[in-house]
């Protein structure tokens, strides 16, 4: 199982570095909440977070960049992006002992939980949704406090998860391009 997860994570990092980076941030947020609230089954939540973006191997990087930059997507791009959870589920459901993790990934974008989901799947998909939506707001420029206030107003997230996120260390979005003369680059290597 560890080997399969490692391979999938490596494939995502190579195929879509933007999605891989996002999955790492989501993993950090999910783990923070799960540990702070002492939730059972933390290993499943961590795996679901690590692999929450695995379906993005089927999403072109340009579509993800447009989405993260809050640019409008055409219907075809929206459908491609929306399918990433289903694609992730199909990939993960084939790995023994990851059935619930696969269900968490599949339902991470849908508020509410079908009655057929276990408590672990419901909790896991809620954790993913909170972490994913928080990350999206922060990466689009909101400060963490404003992002949490916005999410709280929506009324879609468990209050205890939002409260736990108030204490997380947040990575800021930085797309910095620096031009250096070749001589400076050579000097850095010494």
mmCIF file with all atom_site columns, C-alpha atoms in Angstrom:
data_model
loop_
_atom_site.group_PDB
_atom_site.id
_atom_site.type_symbol
_atom_site.label_atom_id
_atom_site.label_alt_id
_atom_site.label_comp_id
_atom_site.label_asym_id
_atom_site.label_entity_id
_atom_site.label_seq_id
_atom_site.pdbx_PDB_ins_code
_atom_site.Cartn_x
_atom_site.Cartn_y
_atom_site.Cartn_z
_atom_site.occupancy
_atom_site.B_iso_or_equiv
_atom_site.pdbx_formal_charge
_atom_site.auth_seq_id
_atom_site.auth_comp_id
_atom_site.auth_asym_id
_atom_site.auth_atom_id
_atom_site.pdbx_PDB_model_num
ATOM 1   C CA . UNK A 1 1   ? 0.000   0.000  0.000   1.00 0.00 ? 1   UNK A CA 1
ATOM 2   C CA . UNK A 1 2   ? 2.785   2.446  0.908   1.00 0.00 ? 2   UNK A CA 1
ATOM 3   C CA . UNK A 1 3   ? 4.500   1.740  -2.401  1.00 0.00 ? 3   UNK A CA 1
ATOM 4   C CA . UNK A 1 4   ? 1.315   2.407  -4.362  1.00 0.00 ? 4   UNK A CA 1
ATOM 5   C CA . UNK A 1 5   ? 0.700   5.661  -2.527  1.00 0.00 ? 5   UNK A CA 1
ATOM 6   C CA . UNK A 1 6   ? 4.296   6.752  -3.035  1.00 0.00 ? 6   UNK A CA 1
ATOM 7   C CA . UNK A 1 7   ? 4.082   6.041  -6.751  1.00 0.00 ? 7   UNK A CA 1
ATOM 8   C CA . UNK A 1 8   ? 0.789   7.936  -7.100  1.00 0.00 ? 8   UNK A CA 1
ATOM 9   C CA . UNK A 1 9   ? 2.166   10.901 -5.207  1.00 0.00 ? 9   UNK A CA 1
ATOM 10  C CA . UNK A 1 10  ? 5.318   10.903 -7.349  1.00 0.00 ? 10  UNK A CA 1
ATOM 11  C CA . UNK A 1 11  ? 3.253   10.717 -10.542 1.00 0.00 ? 11  UNK A CA 1
ATOM 12  C CA . UNK A 1 12  ? 1.194   13.710 -9.419  1.00 0.00 ? 12  UNK A CA 1
ATOM 13  C CA . UNK A 1 13  ? 4.328   15.707 -8.575  1.00 0.00 ? 13  UNK A CA 1
ATOM 14  C CA . UNK A 1 14  ? 5.735   15.044 -12.046 1.00 0.00 ? 14  UNK A CA 1
ATOM 15  C CA . UNK A 1 15  ? 2.534   15.314 -14.075 1.00 0.00 ? 15  UNK A CA 1
ATOM 16  C CA . UNK A 1 16  ? 1.062   18.328 -12.324 1.00 0.00 ? 16  UNK A CA 1
ATOM 17  C CA . UNK A 1 17  ? 3.329   20.163 -9.846  1.00 0.00 ? 17  UNK A CA 1
ATOM 18  C CA . UNK A 1 18  ? 0.641   22.784 -9.161  1.00 0.00 ? 18  UNK A CA 1
ATOM 19  C CA . UNK A 1 19  ? -1.816  20.118 -7.988  1.00 0.00 ? 19  UNK A CA 1
ATOM 20  C CA . UNK A 1 20  ? 0.914   18.324 -6.008  1.00 0.00 ? 20  UNK A CA 1
ATOM 21  C CA . UNK A 1 21  ? 1.787   21.537 -4.188  1.00 0.00 ? 21  UNK A CA 1
ATOM 22  C CA . UNK A 1 22  ? -1.870  22.065 -3.374  1.00 0.00 ? 22  UNK A CA 1
ATOM 23  C CA . UNK A 1 23  ? -2.245  18.514 -2.047  1.00 0.00 ? 23  UNK A CA 1
ATOM 24  C CA . UNK A 1 24  ? 0.712   19.132 0.289   1.00 0.00 ? 24  UNK A CA 1
ATOM 25  C CA . UNK A 1 25  ? -0.934  22.263 1.700   1.00 0.00 ? 25  UNK A CA 1
ATOM 26  C CA . UNK A 1 26  ? -4.270  20.456 2.061   1.00 0.00 ? 26  UNK A CA 1
ATOM 27  C CA . UNK A 1 27  ? -2.492  17.592 3.858   1.00 0.00 ? 27  UNK A CA 1
ATOM 28  C CA . UNK A 1 28  ? -0.932  20.054 6.293   1.00 0.00 ? 28  UNK A CA 1
ATOM 29  C CA . UNK A 1 29  ? -4.298  21.675 7.057   1.00 0.00 ? 29  UNK A CA 1
ATOM 30  C CA . UNK A 1 30  ? -6.114  18.357 7.441   1.00 0.00 ? 30  UNK A CA 1
ATOM 31  C CA . UNK A 1 31  ? -3.426  16.956 9.748   1.00 0.00 ? 31  UNK A CA 1
ATOM 32  C CA . UNK A 1 32  ? -3.482  20.115 11.843  1.00 0.00 ? 32  UNK A CA 1
ATOM 33  C CA . UNK A 1 33  ? -7.253  19.885 12.343  1.00 0.00 ? 33  UNK A CA 1
ATOM 34  C CA . UNK A 1 34  ? -7.233  16.120 12.957  1.00 0.00 ? 34  UNK A CA 1
ATOM 35  C CA . UNK A 1 35  ? -4.436  16.332 15.517  1.00 0.00 ? 35  UNK A CA 1
ATOM 36  C CA . UNK A 1 36  ? -5.827  19.375 17.300  1.00 0.00 ? 36  UNK A CA 1
ATOM 37  C CA . UNK A 1 37  ? -9.249  17.734 17.605  1.00 0.00 ? 37  UNK A CA 1
ATOM 38  C CA . UNK A 1 38  ? -7.708  14.316 18.319  1.00 0.00 ? 38  UNK A CA 1
ATOM 39  C CA . UNK A 1 39  ? -9.811  12.640 15.618  1.00 0.00 ? 39  UNK A CA 1
ATOM 40  C CA . UNK A 1 40  ? -9.694  8.861  15.212  1.00 0.00 ? 40  UNK A CA 1
ATOM 41  C CA . UNK A 1 41  ? -8.420  7.532  11.902  1.00 0.00 ? 41  UNK A CA 1
ATOM 42  C CA . UNK A 1 42  ? -5.886  10.294 11.259  1.00 0.00 ? 42  UNK A CA 1
ATOM 43  C CA . UNK A 1 43  ? -3.884  8.054  8.907   1.00 0.00 ? 43  UNK A CA 1
ATOM 44  C CA . UNK A 1 44  ? -6.892  7.821  6.571   1.00 0.00 ? 44  UNK A CA 1
ATOM 45  C CA . UNK A 1 45  ? -7.445  11.571 6.616   1.00 0.00 ? 45  UNK A CA 1
ATOM 46  C CA . UNK A 1 46  ? -3.771  12.221 5.902   1.00 0.00 ? 46  UNK A CA 1
ATOM 47  C CA . UNK A 1 47  ? -3.790  9.797  2.957   1.00 0.00 ? 47  UNK A CA 1
ATOM 48  C CA . UNK A 1 48  ? -7.018  11.282 1.608   1.00 0.00 ? 48  UNK A CA 1
ATOM 49  C CA . UNK A 1 49  ? -5.466  14.752 1.800   1.00 0.00 ? 49  UNK A CA 1
ATOM 50  C CA . UNK A 1 50  ? -2.210  13.619 0.171   1.00 0.00 ? 50  UNK A CA 1
ATOM 51  C CA . UNK A 1 51  ? -4.162  12.021 -2.648  1.00 0.00 ? 51  UNK A CA 1
ATOM 52  C CA . UNK A 1 52  ? -7.040  14.511 -2.817  1.00 0.00 ? 52  UNK A CA 1
ATOM 53  C CA . UNK A 1 53  ? -5.645  16.015 -6.011  1.00 0.00 ? 53  UNK A CA 1
ATOM 54  C CA . UNK A 1 54  ? -4.550  12.752 -7.698  1.00 0.00 ? 54  UNK A CA 1
ATOM 55  C CA . UNK A 1 55  ? -7.386  13.102 -10.203 1.00 0.00 ? 55  UNK A CA 1
ATOM 56  C CA . UNK A 1 56  ? -5.644  16.254 -11.440 1.00 0.00 ? 56  UNK A CA 1
ATOM 57  C CA . UNK A 1 57  ? -3.290  14.049 -13.454 1.00 0.00 ? 57  UNK A CA 1
ATOM 58  C CA . UNK A 1 58  ? -6.131  14.231 -15.997 1.00 0.00 ? 58  UNK A CA 1
ATOM 59  C CA . UNK A 1 59  ? -6.479  18.031 -15.728 1.00 0.00 ? 59  UNK A CA 1
ATOM 60  C CA . UNK A 1 60  ? -4.244  20.192 -17.929 1.00 0.00 ? 60  UNK A CA 1
ATOM 61  C CA . UNK A 1 61  ? -2.034  22.563 -15.921 1.00 0.00 ? 61  UNK A CA 1
ATOM 62  C CA . UNK A 1 62  ? -3.418  25.542 -17.855 1.00 0.00 ? 62  UNK A CA 1
ATOM 63  C CA . UNK A 1 63  ? -6.924  24.735 -16.590 1.00 0.00 ? 63  UNK A CA 1
ATOM 64  C CA . UNK A 1 64  ? -5.702  24.510 -12.990 1.00 0.00 ? 64  UNK A CA 1
ATOM 65  C CA . UNK A 1 65  ? -3.777  27.760 -13.294 1.00 0.00 ? 65  UNK A CA 1
ATOM 66  C CA . UNK A 1 66  ? -6.870  29.515 -14.688 1.00 0.00 ? 66  UNK A CA 1
ATOM 67  C CA . UNK A 1 67  ? -8.937  28.109 -11.838 1.00 0.00 ? 67  UNK A CA 1
ATOM 68  C CA . UNK A 1 68  ? -6.429  29.091 -9.134  1.00 0.00 ? 68  UNK A CA 1
ATOM 69  C CA . UNK A 1 69  ? -6.100  32.567 -10.660 1.00 0.00 ? 69  UNK A CA 1
ATOM 70  C CA . UNK A 1 70  ? -9.920  32.924 -10.476 1.00 0.00 ? 70  UNK A CA 1
ATOM 71  C CA . UNK A 1 71  ? -10.224 33.260 -14.242 1.00 0.00 ? 71  UNK A CA 1
ATOM 72  C CA . UNK A 1 72  ? -13.509 32.094 -15.772 1.00 0.00 ? 72  UNK A CA 1
ATOM 73  C CA . UNK A 1 73  ? -13.531 28.541 -17.088 1.00 0.00 ? 73  UNK A CA 1
ATOM 74  C CA . UNK A 1 74  ? -15.477 27.514 -20.156 1.00 0.00 ? 74  UNK A CA 1
ATOM 75  C CA . UNK A 1 75  ? -17.981 24.631 -19.716 1.00 0.00 ? 75  UNK A CA 1
ATOM 76  C CA . UNK A 1 76  ? -15.516 22.036 -21.029 1.00 0.00 ? 76  UNK A CA 1
ATOM 77  C CA . UNK A 1 77  ? -12.769 23.199 -18.637 1.00 0.00 ? 77  UNK A CA 1
ATOM 78  C CA . UNK A 1 78  ? -15.268 23.235 -15.755 1.00 0.00 ? 78  UNK A CA 1
ATOM 79  C CA . UNK A 1 79  ? -16.280 19.645 -16.543 1.00 0.00 ? 79  UNK A CA 1
ATOM 80  C CA . UNK A 1 80  ? -12.633 18.528 -16.677 1.00 0.00 ? 80  UNK A CA 1
ATOM 81  C CA . UNK A 1 81  ? -11.979 20.145 -13.305 1.00 0.00 ? 81  UNK A CA 1
ATOM 82  C CA . UNK A 1 82  ? -15.168 18.748 -11.768 1.00 0.00 ? 82  UNK A CA 1
ATOM 83  C CA . UNK A 1 83  ? -14.237 15.223 -12.812 1.00 0.00 ? 83  UNK A CA 1
ATOM 84  C CA . UNK A 1 84  ? -10.965 15.165 -10.868 1.00 0.00 ? 84  UNK A CA 1
ATOM 85  C CA . UNK A 1 85  ? -12.618 13.716 -7.721  1.00 0.00 ? 85  UNK A CA 1
ATOM 86  C CA . UNK A 1 86  ? -14.205 10.885 -9.732  1.00 0.00 ? 86  UNK A CA 1
ATOM 87  C CA . UNK A 1 87  ? -10.911 10.176 -11.505 1.00 0.00 ? 87  UNK A CA 1
ATOM 88  C CA . UNK A 1 88  ? -9.134  10.109 -8.134  1.00 0.00 ? 88  UNK A CA 1
ATOM 89  C CA . UNK A 1 89  ? -11.738 7.710  -6.769  1.00 0.00 ? 89  UNK A CA 1
ATOM 90  C CA . UNK A 1 90  ? -11.255 5.325  -9.698  1.00 0.00 ? 90  UNK A CA 1
ATOM 91  C CA . UNK A 1 91  ? -7.485  5.300  -9.196  1.00 0.00 ? 91  UNK A CA 1
ATOM 92  C CA . UNK A 1 92  ? -7.629  4.837  -5.420  1.00 0.00 ? 92  UNK A CA 1
ATOM 93  C CA . UNK A 1 93  ? -10.477 2.329  -5.272  1.00 0.00 ? 93  UNK A CA 1
ATOM 94  C CA . UNK A 1 94  ? -8.177  -0.263 -6.872  1.00 0.00 ? 94  UNK A CA 1
ATOM 95  C CA . UNK A 1 95  ? -5.803  -0.251 -3.891  1.00 0.00 ? 95  UNK A CA 1
ATOM 96  C CA . UNK A 1 96  ? -6.707  -2.628 -1.036  1.00 0.00 ? 96  UNK A CA 1
ATOM 97  C CA . UNK A 1 97  ? -7.583  -0.906 2.278   1.00 0.00 ? 97  UNK A CA 1
ATOM 98  C CA . UNK A 1 98  ? -8.104  2.458  0.585   1.00 0.00 ? 98  UNK A CA 1
ATOM 99  C CA . UNK A 1 99  ? -11.792 2.106  -0.178  1.00 0.00 ? 99  UNK A CA 1
ATOM 100 C CA . UNK A 1 100 ? -12.818 4.707  2.422   1.00 0.00 ? 100 UNK A CA 1
ATOM 101 C CA . UNK A 1 101 ? -9.996  7.045  1.385   1.00 0.00 ? 101 UNK A CA 1
ATOM 102 C CA . UNK A 1 102 ? -11.242 6.734  -2.205  1.00 0.00 ? 102 UNK A CA 1
ATOM 103 C CA . UNK A 1 103 ? -14.766 7.656  -1.051  1.00 0.00 ? 103 UNK A CA 1
ATOM 104 C CA . UNK A 1 104 ? -13.408 10.703 0.808   1.00 0.00 ? 104 UNK A CA 1
ATOM 105 C CA . UNK A 1 105 ? -11.649 11.865 -2.351  1.00 0.00 ? 105 UNK A CA 1
ATOM 106 C CA . UNK A 1 106 ? -14.752 11.279 -4.469  1.00 0.00 ? 106 UNK A CA 1
ATOM 107 C CA . UNK A 1 107 ? -17.015 13.283 -2.162  1.00 0.00 ? 107 UNK A CA 1
ATOM 108 C CA . UNK A 1 108 ? -14.608 16.095 -1.225  1.00 0.00 ? 108 UNK A CA 1
ATOM 109 C CA . UNK A 1 109 ? -16.447 18.670 -3.324  1.00 0.00 ? 109 UNK A CA 1
ATOM 110 C CA . UNK A 1 110 ? -20.014 17.766 -2.405  1.00 0.00 ? 110 UNK A CA 1
ATOM 111 C CA . UNK A 1 111 ? -21.595 19.308 0.661   1.00 0.00 ? 111 UNK A CA 1
ATOM 112 C CA . UNK A 1 112 ? -23.723 16.836 2.566   1.00 0.00 ? 112 UNK A CA 1
ATOM 113 C CA . UNK A 1 113 ? -23.073 13.142 2.748   1.00 0.00 ? 113 UNK A CA 1
ATOM 114 C CA . UNK A 1 114 ? -25.129 10.260 1.434   1.00 0.00 ? 114 UNK A CA 1
ATOM 115 C CA . UNK A 1 115 ? -26.433 8.015  4.178   1.00 0.00 ? 115 UNK A CA 1
ATOM 116 C CA . UNK A 1 116 ? -24.357 5.188  2.729   1.00 0.00 ? 116 UNK A CA 1
ATOM 117 C CA . UNK A 1 117 ? -21.104 6.872  3.843   1.00 0.00 ? 117 UNK A CA 1
ATOM 118 C CA . UNK A 1 118 ? -19.453 5.758  7.066   1.00 0.00 ? 118 UNK A CA 1
ATOM 119 C CA . UNK A 1 119 ? -18.685 8.288  9.785   1.00 0.00 ? 119 UNK A CA 1
ATOM 120 C CA . UNK A 1 120 ? -15.008 8.206  8.761   1.00 0.00 ? 120 UNK A CA 1
ATOM 121 C CA . UNK A 1 121 ? -15.856 9.011  5.130   1.00 0.00 ? 121 UNK A CA 1
ATOM 122 C CA . UNK A 1 122 ? -18.189 11.840 6.165   1.00 0.00 ? 122 UNK A CA 1
ATOM 123 C CA . UNK A 1 123 ? -15.557 13.310 8.482   1.00 0.00 ? 123 UNK A CA 1
ATOM 124 C CA . UNK A 1 124 ? -12.793 12.845 5.906   1.00 0.00 ? 124 UNK A CA 1
ATOM 125 C CA . UNK A 1 125 ? -14.690 14.461 3.063   1.00 0.00 ? 125 UNK A CA 1
ATOM 126 C CA . UNK A 1 126 ? -15.625 17.390 5.352   1.00 0.00 ? 126 UNK A CA 1
ATOM 127 C CA . UNK A 1 127 ? -11.976 17.787 6.346   1.00 0.00 ? 127 UNK A CA 1
ATOM 128 C CA . UNK A 1 128 ? -10.928 17.788 2.697   1.00 0.00 ? 128 UNK A CA 1
ATOM 129 C CA . UNK A 1 129 ? -13.607 20.303 1.730   1.00 0.00 ? 129 UNK A CA 1
ATOM 130 C CA . UNK A 1 130 ? -12.667 22.686 4.559   1.00 0.00 ? 130 UNK A CA 1
ATOM 131 C CA . UNK A 1 131 ? -8.938  22.433 3.818   1.00 0.00 ? 131 UNK A CA 1
ATOM 132 C CA . UNK A 1 132 ? -9.423  22.692 0.054   1.00 0.00 ? 132 UNK A CA 1
ATOM 133 C CA . UNK A 1 133 ? -11.738 25.719 0.236   1.00 0.00 ? 133 UNK A CA 1
ATOM 134 C CA . UNK A 1 134 ? -9.514  27.447 2.807   1.00 0.00 ? 134 UNK A CA 1
ATOM 135 C CA . UNK A 1 135 ? -6.458  26.848 0.626   1.00 0.00 ? 135 UNK A CA 1
ATOM 136 C CA . UNK A 1 136 ? -8.259  28.194 -2.427  1.00 0.00 ? 136 UNK A CA 1
ATOM 137 C CA . UNK A 1 137 ? -9.228  31.432 -0.681  1.00 0.00 ? 137 UNK A CA 1
ATOM 138 C CA . UNK A 1 138 ? -5.736  31.968 0.729   1.00 0.00 ? 138 UNK A CA 1
ATOM 139 C CA . UNK A 1 139 ? -4.013  31.175 -2.568  1.00 0.00 ? 139 UNK A CA 1
ATOM 140 C CA . UNK A 1 140 ? -6.297  33.685 -4.281  1.00 0.00 ? 140 UNK A CA 1
ATOM 141 C CA . UNK A 1 141 ? -5.081  36.405 -1.925  1.00 0.00 ? 141 UNK A CA 1
ATOM 142 C CA . UNK A 1 142 ? -7.350  36.385 1.132   1.00 0.00 ? 142 UNK A CA 1
ATOM 143 C CA . UNK A 1 143 ? -5.651  36.578 4.471   1.00 0.00 ? 143 UNK A CA 1
ATOM 144 C CA . UNK A 1 144 ? -6.395  33.528 6.668   1.00 0.00 ? 144 UNK A CA 1
ATOM 145 C CA . UNK A 1 145 ? -8.707  35.435 9.014   1.00 0.00 ? 145 UNK A CA 1
ATOM 146 C CA . UNK A 1 146 ? -10.808 36.806 6.150   1.00 0.00 ? 146 UNK A CA 1
ATOM 147 C CA . UNK A 1 147 ? -10.911 33.369 4.517   1.00 0.00 ? 147 UNK A CA 1
ATOM 148 C CA . UNK A 1 148 ? -12.195 31.770 7.730   1.00 0.00 ? 148 UNK A CA 1
ATOM 149 C CA . UNK A 1 149 ? -14.750 34.535 8.235   1.00 0.00 ? 149 UNK A CA 1
ATOM 150 C CA . UNK A 1 150 ? -15.975 34.062 4.652   1.00 0.00 ? 150 UNK A CA 1
ATOM 151 C CA . UNK A 1 151 ? -16.242 30.301 5.166   1.00 0.00 ? 151 UNK A CA 1
ATOM 152 C CA . UNK A 1 152 ? -18.035 30.724 8.483   1.00 0.00 ? 152 UNK A CA 1
ATOM 153 C CA . UNK A 1 153 ? -20.674 32.954 6.825   1.00 0.00 ? 153 UNK A CA 1
ATOM 154 C CA . UNK A 1 154 ? -21.354 30.256 4.229   1.00 0.00 ? 154 UNK A CA 1
ATOM 155 C CA . UNK A 1 155 ? -22.495 27.852 6.957   1.00 0.00 ? 155 UNK A CA 1
ATOM 156 C CA . UNK A 1 156 ? -21.252 24.796 5.029   1.00 0.00 ? 156 UNK A CA 1
ATOM 157 C CA . UNK A 1 157 ? -18.409 23.714 7.314   1.00 0.00 ? 157 UNK A CA 1
ATOM 158 C CA . UNK A 1 158 ? -18.210 22.235 10.813  1.00 0.00 ? 158 UNK A CA 1
ATOM 159 C CA . UNK A 1 159 ? -17.475 25.121 13.203  1.00 0.00 ? 159 UNK A CA 1
ATOM 160 C CA . UNK A 1 160 ? -14.897 23.053 15.107  1.00 0.00 ? 160 UNK A CA 1
ATOM 161 C CA . UNK A 1 161 ? -12.869 22.564 11.894  1.00 0.00 ? 161 UNK A CA 1
ATOM 162 C CA . UNK A 1 162 ? -12.898 26.303 11.178  1.00 0.00 ? 162 UNK A CA 1
ATOM 163 C CA . UNK A 1 163 ? -11.937 27.033 14.765  1.00 0.00 ? 163 UNK A CA 1
ATOM 164 C CA . UNK A 1 164 ? -8.996  24.621 14.512  1.00 0.00 ? 164 UNK A CA 1
ATOM 165 C CA . UNK A 1 165 ? -7.808  26.318 11.309  1.00 0.00 ? 165 UNK A CA 1
ATOM 166 C CA . UNK A 1 166 ? -7.437  29.613 13.177  1.00 0.00 ? 166 UNK A CA 1
ATOM 167 C CA . UNK A 1 167 ? -4.266  28.185 14.694  1.00 0.00 ? 167 UNK A CA 1
ATOM 168 C CA . UNK A 1 168 ? -2.619  26.850 11.535  1.00 0.00 ? 168 UNK A CA 1
ATOM 169 C CA . UNK A 1 169 ? 0.535   28.296 10.018  1.00 0.00 ? 169 UNK A CA 1
ATOM 170 C CA . UNK A 1 170 ? -0.413  29.399 6.497   1.00 0.00 ? 170 UNK A CA 1
ATOM 171 C CA . UNK A 1 171 ? 1.810   29.429 3.438   1.00 0.00 ? 171 UNK A CA 1
ATOM 172 C CA . UNK A 1 172 ? 1.312   32.609 1.447   1.00 0.00 ? 172 UNK A CA 1
ATOM 173 C CA . UNK A 1 173 ? 0.856   32.555 -2.309  1.00 0.00 ? 173 UNK A CA 1
ATOM 174 C CA . UNK A 1 174 ? 4.010   33.762 -3.974  1.00 0.00 ? 174 UNK A CA 1
ATOM 175 C CA . UNK A 1 175 ? 4.616   33.726 -7.665  1.00 0.00 ? 175 UNK A CA 1
ATOM 176 C CA . UNK A 1 176 ? 7.846   35.614 -7.827  1.00 0.00 ? 176 UNK A CA 1
ATOM 177 C CA . UNK A 1 177 ? 9.965   35.695 -10.929 1.00 0.00 ? 177 UNK A CA 1
ATOM 178 C CA . UNK A 1 178 ? 13.444  37.051 -10.548 1.00 0.00 ? 178 UNK A CA 1
ATOM 179 C CA . UNK A 1 179 ? 15.803  37.856 -13.375 1.00 0.00 ? 179 UNK A CA 1
ATOM 180 C CA . UNK A 1 180 ? 19.447  37.412 -12.530 1.00 0.00 ? 180 UNK A CA 1
ATOM 181 C CA . UNK A 1 181 ? 22.479  37.976 -14.677 1.00 0.00 ? 181 UNK A CA 1
ATOM 182 C CA . UNK A 1 182 ? 24.228  34.730 -15.513 1.00 0.00 ? 182 UNK A CA 1
ATOM 183 C CA . UNK A 1 183 ? 27.256  35.822 -13.477 1.00 0.00 ? 183 UNK A CA 1
ATOM 184 C CA . UNK A 1 184 ? 25.082  36.046 -10.330 1.00 0.00 ? 184 UNK A CA 1
ATOM 185 C CA . UNK A 1 185 ? 23.741  32.553 -10.893 1.00 0.00 ? 185 UNK A CA 1
ATOM 186 C CA . UNK A 1 186 ? 27.280  31.227 -11.270 1.00 0.00 ? 186 UNK A CA 1
ATOM 187 C CA . UNK A 1 187 ? 28.312  33.018 -8.064  1.00 0.00 ? 187 UNK A CA 1
ATOM 188 C CA . UNK A 1 188 ? 25.484  31.306 -6.150  1.00 0.00 ? 188 UNK A CA 1
ATOM 189 C CA . UNK A 1 189 ? 26.758  27.855 -7.144  1.00 0.00 ? 189 UNK A CA 1
ATOM 190 C CA . UNK A 1 190 ? 30.194  28.368 -5.541  1.00 0.00 ? 190 UNK A CA 1
#
